[in-house]
Amino acid sequence: MDSIIVTGGSPLHGQIPIAGAKNACLAVMPAALLSEEPLTLTNAPRLSDIRTMTELLQSLGAEVTHLQSGQVLALSGHDLNNVTADYEIVRKMRASILVLGPLLARAGRAVVSLPGGCAIGARPVDLHLRALEAMGAELDLREGYVHAKAPPGGLHGAEFEFPMVSVGATENALMAATLAKGTTVLKNAAREPEIVDLAQCLRQMGAKIEGEGTSTITIEGTDRLHGATHPVVVDRIELGTYMLAPAICGGEVECLGGRMELVGSFCEKLDAAGIHVEETERGLKVARRNGRVNAVNVVTEPFPGFPTDLQAQMMALLCTAEGTSVLEERIFENRFMHAPELMRMGASIEVHGGTATVTGVERLKGARVMATDLRASVSLILAGLAAEGETLVSRVYHLDRGYERVEEKLSAVGATIERVKGE
Ligand code: EPZ
C-alpha cells in the first residue's frame, strides 16, 4: 500500500486547480441509466471511486468510456441488461446505492446489495427506500439485498417529506421521480451543490425539475429522457481542503475554479480564525498573515451549514490555534478517527461523543500516522504540512478515493511531499 511522506515547515505559494466534484460525479453517472441515449460528463475527477462507479454501471450493461485521461466520461444506458448491483462492488463504495432509483424507474425492477456500515458510522439507507416506497415501489429485503419492484403502471409521483436531510436519498428520489407518472414533491430535501448539479444534468436530459437548492424540489415525471452533455460542478470539499493548506502553513495560494457560494459557511470560520480569503477572476485566493490563527467553534450541518466533509481538515488547522476550539459533529456518529492520530503528532484533543475539544499547541511534530477514512487521511497530510519534521501517512488508498494527485498539487505550490510506492 502506498504512503505519503510530508516534511512540514515551508509556506506555500502558487495556484492549485480544483477538480470536478467526486460526490456530484458519483450522482450524475447513474443518471445515465435513465435514458437510452448517451450522457457525456466533462470535468470529471480522476479518482478510484469514479472507477468503482464505472465498474458498477458496466456490470449493469451500461457503456462507460473514460476519455481525455478520465476527465470526460462517455456513458450510455442503451443496452441496460442487468438490474442487480452485486455486493462485491457495493461493499467497496456506499454511493453504489444511487443506482437503485434509476434502475427502478427505467427497468421497473432493481436488486441492490445493502451497503452496510462504514468507518464513519452506521449509515442506513432507510430514507432512500421510504422515498421510493412513497412512489409505489414494493420492497423486499432478503439476504442482504433490496429487491425492488415498480407497480404495473410504473412508479407514480408522490409527496414525500424526508424526516431528516439526506443527500443520497434526495438524489435517488430525484432521479426516480423524473420517469414517474405525475408530480413528485420532495420536502426537507438536501440543498447541497451536488443536488443542484444533478438536477441541472437531469434537466439537460429533458427532466422537469424546480426548486433544487431549496428544501422543496418539485419534479414533473416524463415518459423518457434523452442524451445530454454536462460539466461536473467544482469539488467544494477539495476546494476547502486546499484552502486550508496555506491557512495551516502560511503563504498565499489561489484555488482555481473555487467559488465563494460553494464554501460560504466554511469561509466564515476561516475569517474568524484570521485567514484572509479573496475572490479573484479565476477562483479563491487564501493567505495566512503572521502569527497563530484564532480558535473557532464549528458545528457540522447539512448545506449551507459547515460541511462534515471538511471537519477533519478544519481540526488540523485548529490544532495549532491560539486557544480552545470546540467541534461538534452532527452528521455522522463516528467521524473523529483523525483525533487520536493528530494527538500522535502532539495535538491536544479531547473527544466526548460527537464533540471534540481542541486546545491549540504552538507546533505539531511529525509522526507515523494512518487513517481509515478519506477526509481523515487528508487532514493528516495538512497537519504534516504544519508539523516540525517528517510525517508518514500510510494507507493512502483512502486518499485516492477522493483526491486526484494530491502530492503533485501540493508540491507544485512548494510543499515537500512525496508518495512512496508500497507493495
Ligand atoms: C453524502 O453521503 C456524501 N457522499 C458524503 O461524503 C457526505 O459526508 C454526506 O453526503 C453528508 O454531506 C456522497 O455524496 C457519495 P447523507 P450520504 O445521506 O448521501 C443518515 C465524503 O467524504 N441517513 O446525507 O450517504 C446518515 O447515516 C463523504 O466524500 C439515514 O439515517 O449522506 C447520516 O447520519 C463521506 N438514513 C445522515 O443521514 C438514510 O437512509 C446524512 O447522510 C440516509 C442517511
PDB file of C-alpha atoms in Angstrom, residues 46-172:
ATOM      1  CA  ARG A  46      -9.862  11.044 -11.852  1.00  0.00           C
ATOM      2  CA  LEU A  47     -10.442   9.013  -8.714  1.00  0.00           C
ATOM      3  CA  SER A  48     -10.770   5.401  -7.675  1.00  0.00           C
ATOM      4  CA  ASP A  49     -14.405   5.949  -6.578  1.00  0.00           C
ATOM      5  CA  ILE A  50     -15.230   7.022 -10.136  1.00  0.00           C
ATOM      6  CA  ARG A  51     -13.615   3.829 -11.426  1.00  0.00           C
ATOM      7  CA  THR A  52     -15.730   1.825  -8.969  1.00  0.00           C
ATOM      8  CA  MET A  53     -18.941   3.510 -10.204  1.00  0.00           C
ATOM      9  CA  THR A  54     -17.760   2.805 -13.771  1.00  0.00           C
ATOM     10  CA  GLU A  55     -17.373  -0.881 -12.910  1.00  0.00           C
ATOM     11  CA  LEU A  56     -20.830  -0.960 -11.324  1.00  0.00           C
ATOM     12  CA  LEU A  57     -22.573   0.691 -14.289  1.00  0.00           C
ATOM     13  CA  GLN A  58     -20.733  -1.601 -16.707  1.00  0.00           C
ATOM     14  CA  SER A  59     -21.916  -4.623 -14.699  1.00  0.00           C
ATOM     15  CA  LEU A  60     -25.481  -3.441 -15.404  1.00  0.00           C
ATOM     16  CA  GLY A  61     -24.823  -3.345 -19.153  1.00  0.00           C
ATOM     17  CA  ALA A  62     -24.124   0.380 -19.451  1.00  0.00           C
ATOM     18  CA  GLU A  63     -21.236   1.584 -21.559  1.00  0.00           C
ATOM     19  CA  VAL A  64     -18.765   3.857 -19.792  1.00  0.00           C
ATOM     20  CA  THR A  65     -15.689   5.121 -21.608  1.00  0.00           C
ATOM     21  CA  HIS A  66     -13.067   7.340 -19.977  1.00  0.00           C
ATOM     22  CA  LEU A  67     -11.753   9.917 -22.463  1.00  0.00           C
ATOM     23  CA  GLN A  68      -9.065  12.620 -22.122  1.00  0.00           C
ATOM     24  CA  SER A  69      -7.387  10.596 -19.375  1.00  0.00           C
ATOM     25  CA  GLY A  70     -10.600  10.337 -17.427  1.00  0.00           C
ATOM     26  CA  GLN A  71     -11.726  13.967 -17.460  1.00  0.00           C
ATOM     27  CA  VAL A  72     -14.527  13.165 -19.881  1.00  0.00           C
ATOM     28  CA  LEU A  73     -16.860  10.242 -19.301  1.00  0.00           C
ATOM     29  CA  ALA A  74     -18.989   8.947 -22.171  1.00  0.00           C
ATOM     30  CA  LEU A  75     -21.872   6.916 -20.754  1.00  0.00           C
ATOM     31  CA  SER A  76     -24.721   5.075 -22.388  1.00  0.00           C
ATOM     32  CA  GLY A  77     -27.572   3.201 -20.778  1.00  0.00           C
ATOM     33  CA  HIS A  78     -28.757   1.910 -24.153  1.00  0.00           C
ATOM     34  CA  ASP A  79     -28.012  -1.751 -23.519  1.00  0.00           C
ATOM     35  CA  LEU A  80     -29.037  -1.983 -19.883  1.00  0.00           C
ATOM     36  CA  ASN A  81     -29.302  -5.770 -19.367  1.00  0.00           C
ATOM     37  CA  ASN A  82     -28.900  -6.452 -15.665  1.00  0.00           C
ATOM     38  CA  VAL A  83     -30.711  -4.986 -12.668  1.00  0.00           C
ATOM     39  CA  THR A  84     -28.544  -6.466  -9.920  1.00  0.00           C
ATOM     40  CA  ALA A  85     -25.912  -4.375  -8.167  1.00  0.00           C
ATOM     41  CA  ASP A  86     -23.698  -7.018  -6.632  1.00  0.00           C
ATOM     42  CA  TYR A  87     -22.364  -6.976  -3.070  1.00  0.00           C
ATOM     43  CA  GLU A  88     -18.798  -7.315  -4.359  1.00  0.00           C
ATOM     44  CA  ILE A  89     -18.990  -3.829  -5.895  1.00  0.00           C
ATOM     45  CA  VAL A  90     -21.429  -2.166  -3.481  1.00  0.00           C
ATOM     46  CA  ARG A  91     -19.282  -3.085  -0.452  1.00  0.00           C
ATOM     47  CA  LYS A  92     -16.416  -1.046  -1.930  1.00  0.00           C
ATOM     48  CA  MET A  93     -18.458   2.136  -2.171  1.00  0.00           C
ATOM     49  CA  ARG A  94     -21.699   3.183  -0.490  1.00  0.00           C
ATOM     50  CA  ALA A  95     -22.628   5.568  -3.319  1.00  0.00           C
ATOM     51  CA  SER A  96     -23.482   2.401  -5.309  1.00  0.00           C
ATOM     52  CA  ILE A  97     -26.967   2.638  -3.750  1.00  0.00           C
ATOM     53  CA  LEU A  98     -27.570   5.526  -6.175  1.00  0.00           C
ATOM     54  CA  VAL A  99     -28.330   3.052  -8.996  1.00  0.00           C
ATOM     55  CA  LEU A 100     -31.472   1.920  -7.145  1.00  0.00           C
ATOM     56  CA  GLY A 101     -33.761   4.834  -8.106  1.00  0.00           C
ATOM     57  CA  PRO A 102     -32.696   4.982 -11.786  1.00  0.00           C
ATOM     58  CA  LEU A 103     -32.937   1.188 -12.282  1.00  0.00           C
ATOM     59  CA  LEU A 104     -36.363   1.052 -10.717  1.00  0.00           C
ATOM     60  CA  ALA A 105     -37.633   3.980 -12.758  1.00  0.00           C
ATOM     61  CA  ARG A 106     -36.243   2.751 -16.087  1.00  0.00           C
ATOM     62  CA  ALA A 107     -36.442  -1.067 -15.797  1.00  0.00           C
ATOM     63  CA  GLY A 108     -39.219  -1.379 -13.214  1.00  0.00           C
ATOM     64  CA  ARG A 109     -37.013  -3.658 -11.143  1.00  0.00           C
ATOM     65  CA  ALA A 110     -33.794  -3.468  -9.165  1.00  0.00           C
ATOM     66  CA  VAL A 111     -31.849  -5.746  -6.861  1.00  0.00           C
ATOM     67  CA  VAL A 112     -29.220  -3.786  -4.980  1.00  0.00           C
ATOM     68  CA  SER A 113     -26.961  -5.010  -2.211  1.00  0.00           C
ATOM     69  CA  LEU A 114     -27.342  -3.106   1.059  1.00  0.00           C
ATOM     70  CA  PRO A 115     -24.129  -1.153   1.643  1.00  0.00           C
ATOM     71  CA  GLY A 116     -23.747  -1.889   5.371  1.00  0.00           C
ATOM     72  CA  GLY A 117     -21.985   0.348   7.873  1.00  0.00           C
ATOM     73  CA  CYS A 118     -18.669   2.068   7.304  1.00  0.00           C
ATOM     74  CA  ALA A 119     -15.852   3.665   9.260  1.00  0.00           C
ATOM     75  CA  ILE A 120     -17.692   6.934   9.915  1.00  0.00           C
ATOM     76  CA  GLY A 121     -20.986   5.484  11.112  1.00  0.00           C
ATOM     77  CA  ALA A 122     -23.886   3.060  10.606  1.00  0.00           C
ATOM     78  CA  ARG A 123     -25.219   4.994   7.599  1.00  0.00           C
ATOM     79  CA  PRO A 124     -28.555   3.265   6.949  1.00  0.00           C
ATOM     80  CA  VAL A 125     -30.425   3.662   3.626  1.00  0.00           C
ATOM     81  CA  ASP A 126     -33.967   3.619   5.068  1.00  0.00           C
ATOM     82  CA  LEU A 127     -34.750   7.099   3.721  1.00  0.00           C
ATOM     83  CA  HIS A 128     -33.831   6.073   0.161  1.00  0.00           C
ATOM     84  CA  LEU A 129     -36.234   3.138   0.497  1.00  0.00           C
ATOM     85  CA  ARG A 130     -39.068   5.112   2.089  1.00  0.00           C
ATOM     86  CA  ALA A 131     -38.999   7.766  -0.625  1.00  0.00           C
ATOM     87  CA  LEU A 132     -39.161   5.094  -3.348  1.00  0.00           C
ATOM     88  CA  GLU A 133     -41.962   3.285  -1.490  1.00  0.00           C
ATOM     89  CA  ALA A 134     -43.937   6.525  -1.492  1.00  0.00           C
ATOM     90  CA  MET A 135     -43.678   6.393  -5.312  1.00  0.00           C
ATOM     91  CA  GLY A 136     -45.254   2.943  -5.293  1.00  0.00           C
ATOM     92  CA  ALA A 137     -42.157   0.713  -5.168  1.00  0.00           C
ATOM     93  CA  GLU A 138     -42.597  -2.653  -3.488  1.00  0.00           C
ATOM     94  CA  LEU A 139     -39.531  -3.520  -1.479  1.00  0.00           C
ATOM     95  CA  ASP A 140     -38.331  -6.736  -0.001  1.00  0.00           C
ATOM     96  CA  LEU A 141     -35.097  -7.105   1.974  1.00  0.00           C
ATOM     97  CA  ARG A 142     -33.591 -10.575   1.518  1.00  0.00           C
ATOM     98  CA  GLU A 143     -30.088 -11.954   2.036  1.00  0.00           C
ATOM     99  CA  GLY A 144     -28.521  -8.513   2.266  1.00  0.00           C
ATOM    100  CA  TYR A 145     -30.183  -7.226  -0.901  1.00  0.00           C
ATOM    101  CA  VAL A 146     -33.064  -4.806  -1.534  1.00  0.00           C
ATOM    102  CA  HIS A 147     -35.388  -6.385  -4.103  1.00  0.00           C
ATOM    103  CA  ALA A 148     -37.421  -3.509  -5.531  1.00  0.00           C
ATOM    104  CA  LYS A 149     -40.324  -3.650  -7.970  1.00  0.00           C
ATOM    105  CA  ALA A 150     -42.300  -0.812  -9.511  1.00  0.00           C
ATOM    106  CA  PRO A 151     -46.112  -1.224  -9.671  1.00  0.00           C
ATOM    107  CA  PRO A 152     -47.566  -2.471 -13.035  1.00  0.00           C
ATOM    108  CA  GLY A 153     -48.006   1.055 -14.446  1.00  0.00           C
ATOM    109  CA  GLY A 154     -44.539   2.167 -13.254  1.00  0.00           C
ATOM    110  CA  LEU A 155     -43.594   4.474 -10.368  1.00  0.00           C
ATOM    111  CA  HIS A 156     -46.021   7.293  -9.621  1.00  0.00           C
ATOM    112  CA  GLY A 157     -45.493  10.806  -8.372  1.00  0.00           C
ATOM    113  CA  ALA A 158     -45.803  11.368  -4.623  1.00  0.00           C
ATOM    114  CA  GLU A 159     -45.384  13.947  -1.931  1.00  0.00           C
ATOM    115  CA  PHE A 160     -42.615  12.841   0.420  1.00  0.00           C
ATOM    116  CA  GLU A 161     -41.110  14.672   3.349  1.00  0.00           C
ATOM    117  CA  PHE A 162     -37.681  13.417   4.445  1.00  0.00           C
ATOM    118  CA  PRO A 163     -37.665  13.085   8.255  1.00  0.00           C
ATOM    119  CA  MET A 164     -34.015  14.161   8.164  1.00  0.00           C
ATOM    120  CA  VAL A 165     -31.879  15.680   5.434  1.00  0.00           C
ATOM    121  CA  SER A 166     -30.086  13.073   3.317  1.00  0.00           C
ATOM    122  CA  VAL A 167     -28.008  13.877   0.256  1.00  0.00           C
ATOM    123  CA  GLY A 168     -28.088  10.363  -1.193  1.00  0.00           C
ATOM    124  CA  ALA A 169     -31.797   9.744  -0.512  1.00  0.00           C
ATOM    125  CA  THR A 170     -32.668  13.072  -2.160  1.00  0.00           C
ATOM    126  CA  GLU A 171     -30.575  12.066  -5.207  1.00  0.00           C
ATOM    127  CA  ASN A 172     -32.176   8.626  -5.503  1.00  0.00           C
TER     128      ASN A 172
END
